[in-house]
Coordinates of C-alpha atoms in Angstrom, one line a residue:
Chain A
M1 CA 0.0 0.1 -0.3
P2 CA 1.3 3.4 -0.9
D3 CA 2.1 6.0 1.8
T4 CA -0.7 8.2 2.2
L5 CA 0.0 11.6 3.5
P6 CA -1.3 11.5 7.5
D7 CA -5.9 12.8 7.0
A8 CA -6.4 15.5 10.1
L9 CA -10.1 14.8 9.1
A10 CA -9.3 11.2 10.3
N11 CA -9.3 11.7 14.0
P12 CA -12.9 9.8 15.5
A13 CA -13.3 12.2 18.0
L14 CA -14.3 14.4 14.7
L15 CA -17.8 15.1 14.3
P16 CA -19.2 16.7 11.6
A17 CA -19.5 21.2 12.0
G18 CA -22.4 22.4 14.1
L19 CA -22.9 18.9 16.4
R20 CA -21.4 18.0 19.5
D21 CA -21.5 15.9 22.5
L22 CA -23.0 16.4 25.4
L23 CA -20.7 14.8 27.9
P24 CA -21.7 14.5 32.2
P25 CA -22.8 16.6 34.0
E26 CA -24.1 18.6 30.7
A27 CA -26.4 16.2 29.5
E28 CA -27.7 15.8 32.9
T29 CA -28.2 19.9 33.3
E30 CA -29.7 20.0 29.9
A31 CA -32.3 17.1 30.5
A32 CA -33.2 19.0 34.2
A33 CA -33.1 21.9 32.8
V34 CA -35.6 21.2 29.7
E35 CA -38.0 19.7 32.3
V36 CA -37.6 22.4 35.3
V37 CA -39.2 24.9 32.2
M38 CA -41.4 21.7 30.7
A39 CA -42.8 21.6 34.4
V40 CA -43.2 25.7 34.2
F41 CA -45.2 25.1 30.6
A42 CA -47.0 22.1 32.8
A43 CA -48.5 24.0 35.3
H44 CA -49.8 26.7 33.5
G45 CA -52.1 23.9 31.7
Y46 CA -49.6 23.2 28.2
E47 CA -50.9 19.3 27.3
R48 CA -47.4 18.1 26.1
I49 CA -47.3 16.7 22.7
K50 CA -44.5 15.0 20.7
P51 CA -44.3 14.4 16.6
P52 CA -41.4 12.9 14.8
L53 CA -38.4 14.0 14.0
L54 CA -39.0 13.3 10.7
E55 CA -41.6 13.6 8.0
F56 CA -43.3 14.0 4.9
E57 CA -41.7 16.8 3.6
D58 CA -45.2 18.1 1.6
S59 CA -46.5 18.0 5.7
L60 CA -43.1 19.5 7.1
L61 CA -43.3 21.9 4.8
A62 CA -46.6 22.8 4.8
G63 CA -48.4 26.7 5.6
S64 CA -46.2 28.4 7.8
G65 CA -43.5 25.8 7.5
G66 CA -43.0 26.7 4.7
A67 CA -40.1 29.3 5.8
T68 CA -37.8 26.8 6.5
A69 CA -37.2 24.9 3.5
D70 CA -33.9 26.5 3.0
Q71 CA -33.0 24.3 6.1
I72 CA -34.2 21.0 5.9
F73 CA -31.8 18.2 6.1
R74 CA -34.2 15.8 3.1
L75 CA -33.7 12.0 3.1
M76 CA -35.8 10.1 0.8
D77 CA -38.7 7.6 2.9
P78 CA -36.9 4.1 1.4
D79 CA -40.6 2.3 1.9
S80 CA -42.9 5.1 0.1
H81 CA -40.2 6.7 -1.7
R82 CA -41.3 9.7 -0.9
M83 CA -39.0 12.5 -0.3
M84 CA -39.3 12.8 4.0
G85 CA -37.4 16.0 6.1
V86 CA -35.9 16.2 9.6
R87 CA -37.5 19.5 10.8
A88 CA -35.6 22.3 11.3
D89 CA -38.5 23.8 13.9
M90 CA -41.0 21.6 15.8
T91 CA -44.0 25.5 15.6
P92 CA -45.2 24.0 11.4
Q93 CA -45.5 20.4 13.0
I94 CA -47.6 21.4 16.2
A95 CA -49.6 23.6 13.5
R96 CA -50.0 20.5 11.7
I97 CA -51.5 18.3 14.7
A98 CA -53.9 20.8 15.6
T99 CA -55.5 21.4 12.5
T100 CA -55.7 17.5 11.9
R101 CA -55.5 14.5 14.6
L102 CA -56.1 18.1 17.5
A103 CA -58.9 19.7 15.0
A104 CA -61.8 19.1 17.4
A105 CA -59.8 19.5 20.7
A106 CA -61.7 22.6 22.3
R107 CA -60.2 26.0 21.7
P108 CA -58.1 27.3 22.7
L109 CA -55.4 24.6 22.9
R110 CA -52.7 24.9 24.5
L111 CA -49.8 22.9 24.0
S112 CA -46.6 21.6 24.7
Y113 CA -43.4 20.2 23.6
A114 CA -39.6 19.5 23.8
G115 CA -37.4 18.6 21.6
Q116 CA -34.6 18.1 19.0
C117 CA -34.5 19.8 15.4
L118 CA -31.3 19.9 13.0
R119 CA -31.0 22.4 10.1
V120 CA -28.7 22.1 6.9
R121 CA -26.1 24.8 8.2
G122 CA -25.2 27.2 10.7
N123 CA -23.7 30.2 10.7
Q124 CA -20.6 32.1 11.7
I125 CA -21.6 33.7 15.4
A126 CA -24.5 30.1 15.7
P127 CA -23.3 28.1 14.5
D128 CA -24.7 24.7 15.5
R129 CA -26.8 22.4 13.8
Q130 CA -28.6 20.9 16.4
I131 CA -30.9 22.9 17.9
A132 CA -32.7 22.0 21.0
Q133 CA -36.2 23.5 21.8
A134 CA -38.9 24.1 24.2
G135 CA -41.7 25.7 24.1
I136 CA -45.5 26.6 24.2
E137 CA -48.6 27.3 21.2
L138 CA -51.0 28.8 22.0
I139 CA -54.3 28.3 19.1
G140 CA -57.7 29.2 18.8
C141 CA -57.5 32.4 19.9
D142 CA -55.7 35.9 18.6
S143 CA -56.2 38.2 21.7
L144 CA -53.8 40.5 23.4
A145 CA -53.9 38.3 26.4
A146 CA -52.9 35.0 25.0
D147 CA -49.7 37.8 23.8
A148 CA -49.2 38.9 27.0
E149 CA -49.9 34.7 28.0
M150 CA -46.5 33.6 25.8
V151 CA -44.0 36.4 27.8
L152 CA -45.4 35.5 31.0
V153 CA -45.3 32.0 31.4
A154 CA -41.6 31.9 29.3
A155 CA -40.4 34.7 31.9
E156 CA -41.8 32.1 34.6
A157 CA -39.9 29.5 33.1
L158 CA -37.0 31.2 33.3
A159 CA -37.2 32.3 36.2
A160 CA -37.2 29.0 37.7
L161 CA -34.0 28.2 36.6
G162 CA -32.9 31.5 38.3
L163 CA -32.6 33.4 35.0
T164 CA -35.0 37.3 35.7
R165 CA -32.3 39.2 34.6
V166 CA -34.5 38.4 30.9
S167 CA -35.4 41.1 28.1
F168 CA -38.3 40.5 26.0
D169 CA -38.1 42.5 22.8
L170 CA -41.5 43.0 20.7
T171 CA -41.0 43.3 17.6
L172 CA -44.4 43.5 14.1
P173 CA -42.7 41.3 11.6
R174 CA -45.2 42.4 9.5
L175 CA -45.5 46.6 9.9
A176 CA -42.0 47.2 7.5
P177 CA -43.8 45.3 4.2
T178 CA -47.0 46.7 5.5
L179 CA -45.5 50.3 5.1
L180 CA -43.8 49.2 1.9
D181 CA -47.1 48.5 0.4
E182 CA -48.7 51.0 1.6
A183 CA -46.3 53.0 -0.3
G184 CA -46.2 50.5 -3.5
F185 CA -42.5 49.3 -3.6
A186 CA -41.8 46.5 -5.3
G187 CA -39.0 44.8 -7.4
P188 CA -35.2 45.8 -7.2
A189 CA -36.3 48.8 -4.6
R190 CA -38.5 47.0 -2.4
Q191 CA -35.8 44.8 -2.1
A192 CA -32.8 47.8 -1.3
L193 CA -35.4 48.8 0.9
L194 CA -35.9 45.8 3.1
R195 CA -32.5 44.6 3.2
A196 CA -31.1 48.3 4.4
L197 CA -34.0 48.5 7.1
D198 CA -32.5 44.8 8.2
R199 CA -29.2 46.2 8.6
K200 CA -30.8 49.6 10.6
D201 CA -28.1 51.5 7.7
V202 CA -30.1 54.6 8.8
A203 CA -27.6 56.3 5.3
S204 CA -29.1 53.5 2.7
V205 CA -32.8 53.8 3.9
V206 CA -32.3 57.2 3.2
Q207 CA -31.0 56.0 0.0
H208 CA -33.7 54.2 -1.2
G209 CA -36.5 55.6 1.4
G210 CA -37.8 57.6 -1.5
R211 CA -41.0 59.7 0.6
L212 CA -40.8 57.1 3.6
A213 CA -37.3 57.7 3.9
Q214 CA -38.4 59.9 7.2
T215 CA -41.2 58.3 8.4
L216 CA -38.7 54.7 8.4
S217 CA -35.8 56.8 10.0
D218 CA -38.2 58.4 12.9
L219 CA -39.6 54.7 13.2
L220 CA -35.7 52.3 12.9
L221 CA -35.3 55.1 15.8
T222 CA -37.8 54.3 18.0
A223 CA -36.4 51.3 18.9
G224 CA -35.6 50.8 22.7
L225 CA -37.1 50.4 26.4
A226 CA -41.1 49.3 25.9
G227 CA -41.6 53.2 27.5
P228 CA -40.0 55.8 25.8
A229 CA -39.9 53.5 22.8
L230 CA -43.5 53.8 22.6
A231 CA -44.4 57.4 23.4
R232 CA -42.1 57.8 20.6
L233 CA -44.1 55.8 17.7
E234 CA -47.1 57.4 19.1
S235 CA -45.4 60.6 17.6
I236 CA -45.2 59.2 14.5
E237 CA -47.9 59.4 11.4
L238 CA -48.7 56.2 9.9
P239 CA -50.5 55.1 7.4
P240 CA -54.2 53.2 8.4
L241 CA -52.5 49.5 7.8
S242 CA -49.3 50.5 9.8
A243 CA -51.0 52.4 12.3
V244 CA -53.0 49.2 13.6
L245 CA -50.5 46.6 13.5
C246 CA -48.5 49.6 15.9
Q247 CA -51.9 50.7 18.0
R248 CA -51.5 46.2 18.5
L249 CA -48.0 46.3 19.7
A250 CA -48.5 49.6 22.0
E251 CA -52.2 47.2 23.6
T252 CA -49.8 43.8 24.3
V253 CA -46.3 46.0 26.2
R254 CA -49.9 47.6 28.2
A255 CA -51.0 43.9 28.6
I256 CA -48.2 42.6 29.6
Q257 CA -46.2 45.2 32.1
A258 CA -50.4 45.2 33.8
R259 CA -49.0 41.7 34.4
A260 CA -45.3 41.7 35.1
P261 CA -44.7 45.3 36.0
S262 CA -40.4 44.7 36.9
L263 CA -40.2 42.9 33.6
K264 CA -37.8 44.6 31.0
L265 CA -39.0 44.9 27.4
T266 CA -38.1 46.9 24.6
I267 CA -39.8 47.5 21.3
D268 CA -38.4 47.6 17.9
P269 CA -41.2 47.7 15.5
L270 CA -38.8 48.3 12.1
E271 CA -37.9 44.7 13.1
F272 CA -38.9 41.7 10.6
R273 CA -35.2 39.2 10.2
D274 CA -36.0 35.4 11.0
L275 CA -39.6 35.6 11.6
P276 CA -41.0 34.6 8.2
Y277 CA -43.6 32.8 9.2
H278 CA -45.1 35.2 11.8
T279 CA -48.2 37.6 11.6
G280 CA -48.8 39.7 14.6
V281 CA -47.1 40.9 17.5
C282 CA -43.0 38.8 17.7
T283 CA -41.0 38.1 20.5
A284 CA -37.1 37.8 21.2
V285 CA -35.6 36.7 24.5
Y286 CA -32.3 38.1 25.4
A287 CA -30.4 37.6 29.0
T288 CA -28.1 41.0 29.5
G289 CA -24.4 40.7 29.0
R290 CA -25.2 37.0 26.2
H291 CA -24.9 38.1 22.5
E292 CA -27.5 35.0 21.6
V293 CA -31.1 34.7 21.8
L294 CA -32.5 32.8 24.2
G295 CA -35.9 32.2 23.1
R296 CA -38.5 33.7 20.1
G297 CA -41.7 33.7 19.2
G298 CA -44.8 35.4 18.0
R299 CA -48.2 34.8 16.5
Y300 CA -48.4 33.2 12.8
V301 CA -52.0 31.4 11.4
C302 CA -51.9 27.8 11.8
G303 CA -53.3 25.7 9.0
D304 CA -55.1 28.2 6.5
D305 CA -56.9 29.7 9.1
E306 CA -57.1 29.9 12.8
A307 CA -54.7 32.2 14.4
A308 CA -52.3 30.8 16.9
T309 CA -49.0 32.3 19.3
G310 CA -46.6 30.9 20.4
L311 CA -43.1 30.9 21.9
T312 CA -39.8 28.0 21.8
L313 CA -36.8 28.4 24.1
Y314 CA -34.1 27.4 22.8
P315 CA -32.8 25.2 26.0
D316 CA -28.7 25.8 25.2
A317 CA -28.9 29.1 24.7
V318 CA -30.6 29.7 27.7
L319 CA -28.1 26.8 29.6
R320 CA -25.3 29.7 28.8
A321 CA -26.8 32.5 30.7
C322 CA -28.1 30.8 33.6
A323 CA -26.4 29.1 36.6
P324 CA -27.4 25.1 35.7
P325 CA -28.8 23.2 38.0
R326 CA -27.9 21.5 40.8
L327 CA -26.8 18.2 40.2
P328 CA -28.3 15.1 42.9
F329 CA -24.8 14.6 45.3
R330 CA -22.9 10.8 44.2
V331 CA -22.5 8.9 47.3
F332 CA -19.5 6.2 47.4
V333 CA -20.6 3.4 48.8
P334 CA -17.7 0.9 49.6
V335 CA -18.6 -3.1 49.1
G336 CA -20.3 -4.7 52.5
A337 CA -22.1 -0.8 53.4
D338 CA -25.4 -1.5 54.0
H339 CA -27.9 -1.1 51.1
L340 CA -30.3 -0.1 52.6
A341 CA -29.4 3.2 53.5
A342 CA -27.7 3.8 50.2
A343 CA -31.4 2.8 48.7
R344 CA -33.2 5.5 51.3
L345 CA -30.4 7.7 49.7
R346 CA -31.1 7.4 46.2
T347 CA -34.7 8.1 47.8
G348 CA -33.5 11.1 49.2
G349 CA -32.6 12.7 46.2
F350 CA -28.3 11.6 46.4
A351 CA -26.5 9.2 43.6
T352 CA -24.9 6.6 44.8
V353 CA -22.0 4.8 43.2
S354 CA -21.2 1.1 43.8
A355 CA -17.8 -0.3 44.1
L356 CA -17.7 -3.2 42.2
D357 CA -14.3 -4.5 44.2
P358 CA -13.0 -3.9 47.6
V359 CA -10.4 -1.3 47.5
D360 CA -8.0 -0.3 50.3
D361 CA -8.4 3.3 50.5
P362 CA -12.2 3.8 50.1
I363 CA -12.1 7.6 50.1
A364 CA -8.7 7.8 47.6
E365 CA -12.1 5.7 45.3
A366 CA -14.8 8.4 46.4
H367 CA -12.6 11.0 45.3
R368 CA -11.8 9.0 42.3
L369 CA -14.7 8.9 40.9
R370 CA -15.6 12.2 41.1
C371 CA -17.9 11.6 44.3
T372 CA -18.9 14.3 47.0
H373 CA -19.7 12.0 49.9
I374 CA -19.0 8.4 51.1
L375 CA -21.6 6.2 52.6
R376 CA -20.6 5.5 56.9
D377 CA -22.3 3.9 59.3
G378 CA -25.7 4.1 57.1
Q379 CA -25.0 8.1 56.2
A380 CA -24.0 10.7 53.7
Q381 CA -20.6 11.8 54.4
A382 CA -19.9 14.8 53.1
L383 CA -15.8 14.0 51.6
Chain B
M1 CA -17.3 18.6 26.6
T2 CA -18.0 22.1 25.7
A3 CA -15.5 24.9 27.2
F4 CA -19.2 26.7 28.8
F5 CA -18.9 30.5 28.7
P6 CA -19.3 32.3 32.5
A7 CA -22.3 33.1 33.4
A8 CA -22.4 36.4 32.5
A9 CA -25.9 37.3 33.4
L10 CA -24.9 37.0 37.5
V11 CA -22.4 39.1 36.5
P12 CA -24.1 42.5 37.6
E13 CA -25.3 44.7 35.2
Q14 CA -23.0 48.1 34.0
T15 CA -19.3 46.7 35.9
S16 CA -17.5 46.0 32.7
P17 CA -17.5 49.9 30.3
L18 CA -19.0 49.6 26.0
V19 CA -16.2 48.4 24.4
L20 CA -15.8 51.0 21.1
A21 CA -13.5 49.4 18.4
L22 CA -11.6 51.8 16.4
P23 CA -10.0 50.6 12.7
K24 CA -6.2 51.0 12.7
G25 CA -4.3 53.9 9.8
R26 CA -6.0 56.4 7.9
I27 CA -9.7 56.6 9.4
L28 CA -8.7 56.9 12.3
K29 CA -6.5 59.9 12.3
E30 CA -9.7 60.8 10.5
C31 CA -12.1 60.3 13.0
S32 CA -9.7 61.5 15.7
A33 CA -11.8 64.7 15.8
L34 CA -14.8 63.3 15.2
L35 CA -14.5 61.1 18.8
S36 CA -13.8 64.3 20.2
R37 CA -16.2 66.1 19.5
A38 CA -19.1 63.2 20.5
G39 CA -17.0 63.3 23.7
V40 CA -14.9 60.2 23.1
H41 CA -11.6 61.4 24.9
P42 CA -9.2 58.0 24.6
A43 CA -5.7 57.7 26.6
A44 CA -3.3 59.9 24.7
D45 CA -1.2 57.4 22.9
Y46 CA -4.4 55.5 21.3
L47 CA -3.1 57.6 18.4
D48 CA 0.6 56.3 18.0
E49 CA 0.8 53.1 15.7
D50 CA 4.3 52.3 17.6
S51 CA 2.5 52.1 20.8
R52 CA 2.1 48.1 22.3
R53 CA -1.4 49.1 23.8
L54 CA -4.9 47.4 21.9
R55 CA -7.1 48.1 24.3
F56 CA -7.1 52.0 26.2
P57 CA -8.5 53.6 29.2
T58 CA -11.4 56.1 28.0
D59 CA -12.0 60.1 30.1
D60 CA -15.1 58.2 30.9
P61 CA -15.1 54.5 32.9
T62 CA -18.1 53.2 31.3
L63 CA -16.4 53.7 27.6
D64 CA -13.1 51.6 26.4
V65 CA -11.6 51.8 23.8
V66 CA -9.5 49.3 20.6
R67 CA -7.8 49.9 18.2
V68 CA -8.0 47.0 15.8
R69 CA -7.2 45.8 11.6
P70 CA -9.9 47.6 10.3
F71 CA -11.4 44.2 8.9
D72 CA -11.3 43.4 12.4
V73 CA -13.5 46.1 13.4
A74 CA -16.9 44.5 11.9
T75 CA -15.9 40.7 13.7
F76 CA -15.6 42.5 16.1
V77 CA -18.7 43.8 17.0
A78 CA -20.1 41.5 15.2
F79 CA -19.5 38.8 17.5
G80 CA -19.7 41.1 20.5
G81 CA -17.1 42.0 21.8
A82 CA -17.5 45.1 21.4
Q83 CA -20.4 46.7 21.5
I84 CA -19.5 49.6 19.6
G85 CA -17.1 50.3 15.9
I86 CA -16.3 52.4 13.5
C87 CA -15.9 50.7 10.2
G88 CA -15.8 51.3 6.3
S89 CA -19.1 50.5 3.8
D90 CA -16.6 48.4 2.2
V91 CA -15.9 45.8 5.4
L92 CA -19.9 46.2 6.3
M93 CA -20.4 44.6 2.4
E94 CA -18.0 42.3 2.4
F95 CA -18.9 40.8 5.7
D96 CA -22.4 41.6 5.5
Y97 CA -22.5 40.3 8.9
P98 CA -26.0 40.1 11.2
E99 CA -25.6 40.6 13.8
L100 CA -23.8 44.5 13.0
Y101 CA -26.3 47.1 12.6
A102 CA -25.3 50.9 10.8
P103 CA -27.5 53.7 12.4
L104 CA -24.6 56.2 11.7
D105 CA -23.0 57.4 7.8
L106 CA -20.2 59.1 9.7
D107 CA -19.1 61.3 6.1
I108 CA -15.1 60.4 7.0
G109 CA -13.1 58.2 4.7
H110 CA -14.4 58.4 2.0
C111 CA -13.2 56.0 -1.1
R112 CA -14.5 53.1 -3.8
V113 CA -14.5 49.8 -4.6
S114 CA -13.6 49.9 -7.9
V115 CA -12.6 47.0 -10.6
A116 CA -9.5 47.6 -12.2
G117 CA -7.5 46.2 -14.8
P118 CA -4.1 47.1 -17.3
G119 CA -5.0 50.5 -19.3
D120 CA -4.2 49.7 -22.5
W121 CA -7.1 46.4 -22.4
I122 CA -9.9 47.2 -20.2
D123 CA -11.1 49.8 -22.3
T124 CA -11.8 47.3 -25.3
A125 CA -12.6 43.9 -23.1
E126 CA -15.6 42.2 -24.3
T127 CA -16.3 41.3 -20.4
R128 CA -20.4 40.3 -21.9
S129 CA -18.9 37.9 -23.8
W130 CA -16.9 36.0 -21.3
S131 CA -18.3 32.7 -18.4
R132 CA -15.7 33.1 -16.1
V133 CA -12.6 35.6 -15.0
R134 CA -9.9 35.7 -12.1
V135 CA -10.0 37.9 -10.0
A136 CA -7.3 39.4 -7.2
T137 CA -8.9 41.2 -4.2
K138 CA -9.5 41.4 -0.4
Y139 CA -13.0 41.4 -1.2
P140 CA -13.5 38.2 -2.3
N141 CA -17.3 38.2 -1.2
I142 CA -17.5 41.7 -3.1
A143 CA -15.8 40.3 -6.1
R144 CA -18.3 37.5 -7.0
R145 CA -21.7 39.0 -5.7
H146 CA -20.7 41.6 -8.3
F147 CA -18.9 39.1 -11.2
A148 CA -22.1 36.8 -10.5
A149 CA -25.1 39.4 -10.9
R150 CA -22.8 40.2 -14.8
G151 CA -23.6 36.7 -14.7
I152 CA -20.0 35.8 -15.0
H153 CA -17.9 33.1 -12.3
A154 CA -15.2 34.8 -10.1
D155 CA -12.4 33.0 -9.7
V156 CA -10.8 34.5 -7.0
V157 CA -7.0 35.0 -5.8
H158 CA -7.2 36.0 -2.2
L159 CA -4.9 38.9 -1.5
N160 CA -4.0 41.0 1.3
G161 CA -2.7 43.9 0.5
A162 CA -0.3 44.6 -3.5
M163 CA -3.2 44.1 -5.4
E164 CA -1.8 46.4 -8.5
L165 CA 0.7 43.6 -8.6
A166 CA -1.4 41.0 -9.8
P167 CA -2.2 41.2 -13.4
G168 CA 1.2 43.0 -14.4
L169 CA 2.1 39.6 -13.1
G170 CA 0.4 37.1 -14.2
L171 CA -1.8 36.5 -11.2
S172 CA -5.0 37.0 -12.4
R173 CA -7.1 39.6 -15.0
L174 CA -8.5 42.3 -13.2
I175 CA -8.3 43.5 -9.5
V176 CA -11.0 44.6 -7.0
D177 CA -9.9 47.2 -4.3
L178 CA -10.6 50.3 -2.6
V179 CA -9.8 52.9 -4.9
Q180 CA -9.5 56.4 -2.9
T181 CA -7.3 58.9 -5.9
G182 CA -6.5 56.5 -8.4
S183 CA -3.0 57.2 -8.4
T184 CA -1.7 53.6 -7.3
L185 CA -3.5 52.0 -10.1
A186 CA -1.8 54.2 -12.5
A187 CA 1.7 54.0 -11.3
N188 CA 1.4 49.8 -11.9
G189 CA -0.5 50.8 -15.4
L190 CA -4.2 50.4 -13.8
R191 CA -7.3 52.0 -14.6
E192 CA -10.6 51.8 -13.4
S193 CA -13.1 49.9 -14.5
E194 CA -15.8 49.7 -12.5
V195 CA -17.5 51.3 -9.3
I196 CA -19.0 48.3 -7.7
A197 CA -19.8 50.5 -4.4
H198 CA -19.0 54.2 -3.1
V199 CA -17.7 54.1 0.8
S200 CA -17.6 55.5 3.7
S201 CA -17.6 54.9 7.2
R202 CA -20.3 54.1 9.6
L203 CA -20.5 53.9 13.0
V204 CA -21.7 50.1 13.9
V205 CA -23.8 48.5 16.9
N206 CA -23.5 44.7 17.3
R207 CA -27.2 44.3 17.1
T208 CA -27.4 42.4 20.7
A209 CA -26.2 44.6 22.6
L210 CA -29.0 47.4 20.9
K211 CA -31.4 45.5 22.2
T212 CA -30.1 44.1 26.3
Q213 CA -28.2 47.4 27.1
P214 CA -31.1 50.8 25.2
E215 CA -30.3 53.1 26.5
A216 CA -26.5 52.9 27.0
V217 CA -25.8 52.4 23.6
G218 CA -28.3 54.1 22.1
A219 CA -27.0 57.6 23.9
W220 CA -23.8 56.9 22.1
I221 CA -25.8 56.9 18.7
E222 CA -27.2 59.9 20.2
R223 CA -24.0 61.1 21.3
F224 CA -22.3 60.5 17.6
R225 CA -25.4 61.5 15.5
A226 CA -25.4 65.3 17.4
A227 CA -21.0 65.3 16.7
L228 CA -22.2 64.7 12.8
A229 CA -24.2 67.4 13.3
P230 CA -22.9 70.9 11.5

């Protein structure tokens, strides 16, 4: 066999870009955190459902799912010879279930879910391709109370993980397209203007904005803390449809503030990024000092015409922002120790690590196995 | 195991100063007057390119300044290492970081990104008939996008400087480069054939920083806006 150059990519530990192994204690921390979040959702009456990892492409991409088309891993079902896709987002699946299997269920329908999603590519700043989601959907109700409930329940779930320094950014992804529609922008001019708005590039907005230039520049400047920002927003004169959207944003902010006066809210009316299928007020969750979004949500149309709203938390990002939940103490159980005592400890929330063979120095062995305690005289003694 | 970031949320708010990233070189001198009008007064050696310091305190304890390569300003701000920065719109076009907002045109550092080629040949070249062209540039993305829009595939030779040498030494037919007066092109027998974009320096801010610290970041945008007013 001829000599070959060493292949740096042949290391068996190497994973494809954007994927990772979760080891102890991270894997357990993640599972525990997801359960904390799901317990809060359940306590608010959201019932858990579990769609499959992959399904037929047609159903995955129907309706609101179409927005994820370029992020879907596809494979052919050898059985039916139909194309299947791996979900990149769970909300379209929940919407499918709500309009089919649960079409007859009473409205408003409150559903929760937790699972893994895959996307074809990450980006330089957020390279992950496997993304965990834990979220809620409230289907069959177009009300301020429903919009507010999403934010309040998500805030409570984050607080249950000890994460209280969060802010919710409320946006109106339909506002920019509506304003441009009302002013008759189309074609390349519209694309250039939308792009400038997305980057808050005021110089380009002025360049491409035509008679909307002043209104759009003013709207860009309204972004900020909800109180003063709403005052600025309400001083701007808008065409009828756009004004209705902004009115709804203001009412949503007030509905949330009435229930949770201390929650930090910001608004950014012209933001429309990453929210391709959303129709009304949308939310992104941030933690001060962190550079990533902890969750996203908003209003969308479920199936053909049913009003729905939802919010998804990203447990990976949430865990990077909060102190991880404390894991159980690990108690070393030497050979010959009292197994009933060990069972009692497990009932009490300890994890026990049983010695399989006798050892000379049980304390050293306990340290070696990363235990925090040792079972002595029927008690867990801290090391 | 993933190296977890420190739990930044546990650190009290406003303990660490905001960071303003400034580009080394030509623009740094051009923007010093603007900085002082905006109330940014960094330690005196920030203009000294020989100083080994990279991070400078200012007279405002809530603001530090870092001095990095112009291309890196966008990267530092996009990743949130700096919350605010000053960089050319050429850099924004090249990297196209979605995490960057560009709320102000600072009206300094004017120049253009242009296509240039050998003076005796470029005027008669039938570019419309090309399928592909080899281009030397430090802007691979801008070059590819520009030619793709004309139906031409650009094979990019990525250089970090002295692009003007490339056509003469046979590395490429054309170059895509920053042009200020055109004298460097002329001195190397090249002629500008097309302006891709006019460039000026922009104030950039990190999107998440603007969302999570709207008061502090917004106040700096306002100060720069006021400093621009005639």
